[in-house]
Coordinates of C-alpha atoms in Angstrom, one line a residue:
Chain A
X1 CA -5.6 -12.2 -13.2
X2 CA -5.8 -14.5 -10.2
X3 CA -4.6 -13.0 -6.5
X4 CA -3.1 -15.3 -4.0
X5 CA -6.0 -16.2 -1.6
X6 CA -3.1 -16.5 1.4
X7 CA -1.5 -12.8 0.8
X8 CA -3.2 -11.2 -1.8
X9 CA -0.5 -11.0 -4.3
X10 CA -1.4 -10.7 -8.5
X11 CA -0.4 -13.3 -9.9
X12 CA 0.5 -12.5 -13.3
X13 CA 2.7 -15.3 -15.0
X14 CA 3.8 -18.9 -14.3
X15 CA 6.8 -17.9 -12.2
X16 CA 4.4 -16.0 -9.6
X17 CA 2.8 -19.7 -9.0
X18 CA 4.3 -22.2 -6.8
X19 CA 6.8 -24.3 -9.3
X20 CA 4.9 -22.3 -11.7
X21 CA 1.6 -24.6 -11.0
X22 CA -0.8 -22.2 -12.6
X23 CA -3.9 -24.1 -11.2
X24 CA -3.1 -23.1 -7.3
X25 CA -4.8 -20.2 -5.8
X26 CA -1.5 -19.5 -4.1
X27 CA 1.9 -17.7 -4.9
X28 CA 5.2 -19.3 -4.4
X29 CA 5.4 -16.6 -1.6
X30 CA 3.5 -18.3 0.7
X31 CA 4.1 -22.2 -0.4
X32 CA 6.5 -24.4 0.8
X33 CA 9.2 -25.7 -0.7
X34 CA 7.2 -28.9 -2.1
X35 CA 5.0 -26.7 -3.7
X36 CA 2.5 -27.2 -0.7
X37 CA 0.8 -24.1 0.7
X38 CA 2.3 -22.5 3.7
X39 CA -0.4 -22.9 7.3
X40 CA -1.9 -20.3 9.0
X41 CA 1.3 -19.9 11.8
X42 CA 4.4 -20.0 8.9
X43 CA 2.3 -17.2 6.6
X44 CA 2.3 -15.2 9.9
X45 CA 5.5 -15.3 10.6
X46 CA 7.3 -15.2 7.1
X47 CA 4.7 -12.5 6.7
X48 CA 6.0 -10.6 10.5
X49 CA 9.7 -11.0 9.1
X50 CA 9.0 -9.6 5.8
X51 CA 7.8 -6.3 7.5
X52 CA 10.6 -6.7 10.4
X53 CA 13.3 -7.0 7.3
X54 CA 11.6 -4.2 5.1
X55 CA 10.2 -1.6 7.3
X56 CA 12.2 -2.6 10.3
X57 CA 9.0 -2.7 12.7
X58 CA 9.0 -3.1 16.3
X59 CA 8.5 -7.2 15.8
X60 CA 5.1 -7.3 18.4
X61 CA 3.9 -4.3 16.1
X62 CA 4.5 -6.1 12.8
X63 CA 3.2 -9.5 14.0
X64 CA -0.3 -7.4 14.6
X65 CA -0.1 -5.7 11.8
X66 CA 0.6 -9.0 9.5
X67 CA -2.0 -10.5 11.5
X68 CA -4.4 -7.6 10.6
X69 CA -3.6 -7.9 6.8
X70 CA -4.1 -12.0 6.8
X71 CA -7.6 -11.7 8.4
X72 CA -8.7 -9.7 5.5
X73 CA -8.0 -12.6 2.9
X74 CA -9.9 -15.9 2.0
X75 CA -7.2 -18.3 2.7
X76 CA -8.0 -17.3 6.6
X77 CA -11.3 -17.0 7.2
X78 CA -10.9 -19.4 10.4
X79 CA -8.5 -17.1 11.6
X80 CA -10.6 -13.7 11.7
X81 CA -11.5 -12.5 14.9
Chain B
X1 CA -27.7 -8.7 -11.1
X2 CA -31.3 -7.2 -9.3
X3 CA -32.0 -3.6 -9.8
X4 CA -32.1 -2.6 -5.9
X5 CA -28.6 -4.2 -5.7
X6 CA -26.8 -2.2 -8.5
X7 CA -28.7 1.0 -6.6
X8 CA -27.2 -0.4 -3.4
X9 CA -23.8 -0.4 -4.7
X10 CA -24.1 3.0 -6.8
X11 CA -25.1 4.9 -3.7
X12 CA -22.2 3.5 -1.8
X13 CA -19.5 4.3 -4.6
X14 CA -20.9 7.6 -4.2
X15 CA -20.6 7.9 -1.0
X16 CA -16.7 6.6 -1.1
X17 CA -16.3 9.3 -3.8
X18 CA -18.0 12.0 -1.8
X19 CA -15.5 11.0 1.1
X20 CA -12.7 11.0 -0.8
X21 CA -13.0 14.4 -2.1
X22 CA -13.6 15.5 1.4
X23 CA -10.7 14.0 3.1
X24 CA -8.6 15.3 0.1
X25 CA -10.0 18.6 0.9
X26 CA -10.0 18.7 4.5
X27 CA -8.4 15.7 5.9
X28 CA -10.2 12.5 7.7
X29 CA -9.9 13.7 11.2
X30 CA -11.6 16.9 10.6
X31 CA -14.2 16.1 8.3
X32 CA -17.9 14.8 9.4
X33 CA -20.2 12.5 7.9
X34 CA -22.7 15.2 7.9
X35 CA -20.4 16.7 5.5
X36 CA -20.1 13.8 3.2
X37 CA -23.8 12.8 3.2
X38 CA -24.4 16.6 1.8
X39 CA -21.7 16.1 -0.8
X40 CA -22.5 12.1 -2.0
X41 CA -26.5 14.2 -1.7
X42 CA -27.3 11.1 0.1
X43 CA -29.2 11.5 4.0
X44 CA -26.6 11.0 7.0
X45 CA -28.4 7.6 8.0
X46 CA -27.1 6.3 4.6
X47 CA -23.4 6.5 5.2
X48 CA -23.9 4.4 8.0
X49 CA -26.2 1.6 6.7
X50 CA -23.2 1.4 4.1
X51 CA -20.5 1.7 6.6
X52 CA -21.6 0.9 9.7
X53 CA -19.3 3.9 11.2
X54 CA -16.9 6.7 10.1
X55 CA -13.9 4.1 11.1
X56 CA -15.1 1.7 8.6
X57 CA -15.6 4.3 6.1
X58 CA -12.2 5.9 6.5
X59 CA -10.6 2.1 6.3
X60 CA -12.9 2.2 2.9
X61 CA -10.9 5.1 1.4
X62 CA -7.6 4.1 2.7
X63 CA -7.9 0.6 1.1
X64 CA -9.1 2.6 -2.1
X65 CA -6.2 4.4 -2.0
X66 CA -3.9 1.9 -1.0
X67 CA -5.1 -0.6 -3.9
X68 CA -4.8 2.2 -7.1
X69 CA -1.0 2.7 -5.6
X70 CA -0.6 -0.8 -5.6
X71 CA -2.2 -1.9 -8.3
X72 CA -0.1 0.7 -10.7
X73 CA 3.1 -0.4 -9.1
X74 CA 2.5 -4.4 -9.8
X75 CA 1.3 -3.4 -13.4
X76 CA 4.8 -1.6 -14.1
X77 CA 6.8 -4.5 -12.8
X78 CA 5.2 -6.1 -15.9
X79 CA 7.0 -4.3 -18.2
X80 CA 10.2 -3.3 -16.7
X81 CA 11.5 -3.4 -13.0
X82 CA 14.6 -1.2 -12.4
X83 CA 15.0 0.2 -9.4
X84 CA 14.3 4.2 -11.3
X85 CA 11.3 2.8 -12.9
X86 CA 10.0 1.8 -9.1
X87 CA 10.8 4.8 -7.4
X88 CA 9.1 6.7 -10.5
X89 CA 5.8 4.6 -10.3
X90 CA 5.8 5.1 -6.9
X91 CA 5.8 8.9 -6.7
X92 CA 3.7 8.9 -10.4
X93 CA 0.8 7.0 -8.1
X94 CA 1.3 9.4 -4.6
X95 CA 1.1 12.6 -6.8
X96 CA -2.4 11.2 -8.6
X97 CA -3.4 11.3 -4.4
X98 CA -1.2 13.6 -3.6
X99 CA -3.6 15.6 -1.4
X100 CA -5.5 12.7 0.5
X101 CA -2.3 10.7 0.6
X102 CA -0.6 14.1 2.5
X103 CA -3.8 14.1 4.8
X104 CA -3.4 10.6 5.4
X105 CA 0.6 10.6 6.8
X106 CA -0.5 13.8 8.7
X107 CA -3.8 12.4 10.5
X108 CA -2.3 9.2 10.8
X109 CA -1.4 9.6 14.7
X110 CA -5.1 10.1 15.1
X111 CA -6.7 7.4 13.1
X112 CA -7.6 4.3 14.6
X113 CA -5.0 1.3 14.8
X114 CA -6.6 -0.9 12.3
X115 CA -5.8 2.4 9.6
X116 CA -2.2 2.3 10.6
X117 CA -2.4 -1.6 9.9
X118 CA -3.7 -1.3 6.5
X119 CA -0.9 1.6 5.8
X120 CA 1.7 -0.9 6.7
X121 CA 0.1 -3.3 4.1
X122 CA 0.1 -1.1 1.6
X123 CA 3.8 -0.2 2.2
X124 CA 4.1 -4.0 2.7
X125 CA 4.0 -4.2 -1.0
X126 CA 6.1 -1.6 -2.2
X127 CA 8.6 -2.7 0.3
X128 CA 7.8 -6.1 -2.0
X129 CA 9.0 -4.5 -5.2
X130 CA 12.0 -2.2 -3.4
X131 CA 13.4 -5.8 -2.1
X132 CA 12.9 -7.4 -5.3
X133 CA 15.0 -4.9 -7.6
X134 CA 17.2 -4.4 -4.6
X135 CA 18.4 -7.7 -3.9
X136 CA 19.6 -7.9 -8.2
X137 CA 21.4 -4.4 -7.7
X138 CA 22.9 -6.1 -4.5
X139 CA 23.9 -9.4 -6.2
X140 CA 25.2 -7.3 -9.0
X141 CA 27.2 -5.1 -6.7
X142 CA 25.2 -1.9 -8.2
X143 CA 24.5 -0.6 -5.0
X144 CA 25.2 0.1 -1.6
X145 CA 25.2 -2.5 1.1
X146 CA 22.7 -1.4 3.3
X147 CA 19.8 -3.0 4.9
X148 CA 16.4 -3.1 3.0
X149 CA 14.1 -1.5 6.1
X150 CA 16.8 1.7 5.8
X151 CA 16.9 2.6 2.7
X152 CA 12.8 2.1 2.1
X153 CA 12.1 4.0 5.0
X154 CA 15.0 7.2 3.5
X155 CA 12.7 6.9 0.7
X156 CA 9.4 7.0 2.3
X157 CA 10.8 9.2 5.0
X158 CA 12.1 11.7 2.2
X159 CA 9.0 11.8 0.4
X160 CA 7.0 12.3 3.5
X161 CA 8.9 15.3 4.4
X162 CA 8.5 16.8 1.4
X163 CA 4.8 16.0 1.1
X164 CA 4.1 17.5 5.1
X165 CA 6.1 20.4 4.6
X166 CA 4.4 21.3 1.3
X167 CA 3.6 24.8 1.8
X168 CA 7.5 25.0 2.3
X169 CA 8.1 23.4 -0.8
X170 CA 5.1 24.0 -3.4
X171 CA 2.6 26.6 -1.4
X172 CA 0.8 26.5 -5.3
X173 CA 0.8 23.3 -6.3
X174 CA 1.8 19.8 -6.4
X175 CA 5.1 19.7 -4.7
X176 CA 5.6 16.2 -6.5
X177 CA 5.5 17.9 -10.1
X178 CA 8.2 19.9 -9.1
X179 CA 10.4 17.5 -7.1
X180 CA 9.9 14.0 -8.8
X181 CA 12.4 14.0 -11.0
X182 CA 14.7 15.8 -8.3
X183 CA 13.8 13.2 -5.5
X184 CA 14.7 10.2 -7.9
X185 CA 17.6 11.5 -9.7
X186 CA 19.5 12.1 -6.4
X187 CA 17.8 9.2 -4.1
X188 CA 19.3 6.6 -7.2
X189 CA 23.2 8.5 -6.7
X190 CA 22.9 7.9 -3.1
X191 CA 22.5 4.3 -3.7
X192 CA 25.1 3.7 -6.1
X193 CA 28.0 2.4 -5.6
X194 CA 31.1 4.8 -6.0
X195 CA 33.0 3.4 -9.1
X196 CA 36.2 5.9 -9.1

């Protein structure tokens, strides 16, 4: 079972996959609406309102904490401090 | 794979197991590496050519931790994904931990920021499934209206409770054996929508 390289996510049928393209790395999480993989700044901030909307976060203590989580996956190895 | 790297990666599963016992015995801020080089029978030296320091080690055991949760959570949204069959996963993988999981929300103050970040991940994705069977109950006018980030953090505040106040609750035991069914039963009528 694949994980999406931009959030980690198992991706265990065709409906996890961006308009269920089974040959992307990535889920349909973290693509666009064209199917297109989010960038760097949009996964961190649909990522920082995620945790705002579920956990209701302080948003500068989300954003780090998102940050935190993205550095530790392929997709942004640029991004890793 | 060479002979010196399977030995490599053997010695440093034992020393993840030896920490985990040891944090699920006596917490991670109290417990040395001293004392879990003597349990993984490895010399102190070695936990840190493995893990660099006890920081990294302790962000080892939480991501351990955090992954078998996790992981059992996305395998039971394969088969069935009400909102009871969540909460029940969720408190099925806690009580597995139960005692380095209750460490870890007490200790958490003390542990280093980048342990706090990785808890939030973890609750990241549980918050992923919660939203997903959440939103359907919503649509179908099952539940409550009530924001997302309140009723995950009842839930997670409720369990937390009962988990650091166990010696109130289960001084013998697991105080999730006794409660699970309790906590879910009455956490699901809470949510639901008043049909009289």
């Amino acid at each position: 079972m694949k994980k999406c390289i931009a959030c980690g996510m198992p991706m265990k049928s065709p409906e996890d996959y961006p308009l269920g393209d089974t040959t992307k790395n990535y889920c349909k999480y973290c693509a666009k609406p064209d199917g297109s993989m989010q960038n760097y700044e949009e996964k961190l901030t649909s990522m920082t309102e995620f945790v705002v909307k579920t956990q209701g976060l302080d948003r500068q203590v989300a954003e780090e904490s998102a940050a935190y989580m993205l550095s530790k996956l392929p997709a942004w190895k640029k991004e890793r401090s | 794979m060479k002979k010196r790297e399977q030995q490599r990666q053997q010695t440093r599963a034992t020393i993840l197991s030896a920490a985990e016992h040891i944090y699920a015995s006596n917490g991670f801020v109290q417990s040395s590496t001293q004392l879990i080089a003597k349990e993984a029978g490895v010399a102190h030296g070695t936990v840190f050519l493995h893990f660099q320091s006890q920081e990294k080690l302790i962000l080892a055991v939480i991501n351990v931790l955090g992954t078998d949760i996790t992981t059992r959570i996305h395998e039971s949204a394969k088969q069935s994904h009400s909102l009871a069959d969540v909460l029940r996963t969720h408190l099925t993988a806690i009580e597995i931990h139960e005692s380095i999981y209750s460490h870890l929300i007490m200790d958490m103050p003390q542990l280093p920021k980048e342990a706090q970040q990785t808890v939030i991940g973890i609750q990241s994705i549980i918050a992923h499934h919660f939203d997903q069977v959440l939103n359907q109950l919503k649509k179908e006018k099952q539940m409550k209206d009530l924001p997302i980030s309140f009723i995950f953090n009842t839930w997670i505040g409720l369990i937390h409770y009962y988990l650091t106040n166990c010696g109130l609750f289960a001084p013998h035991g697991s105080v999730l054996a006794i409660y699970k069914d309790e906590l879910i039963l009455n956490f699901l009528k809470l949510l639901e929508v008043d049909k009289s």
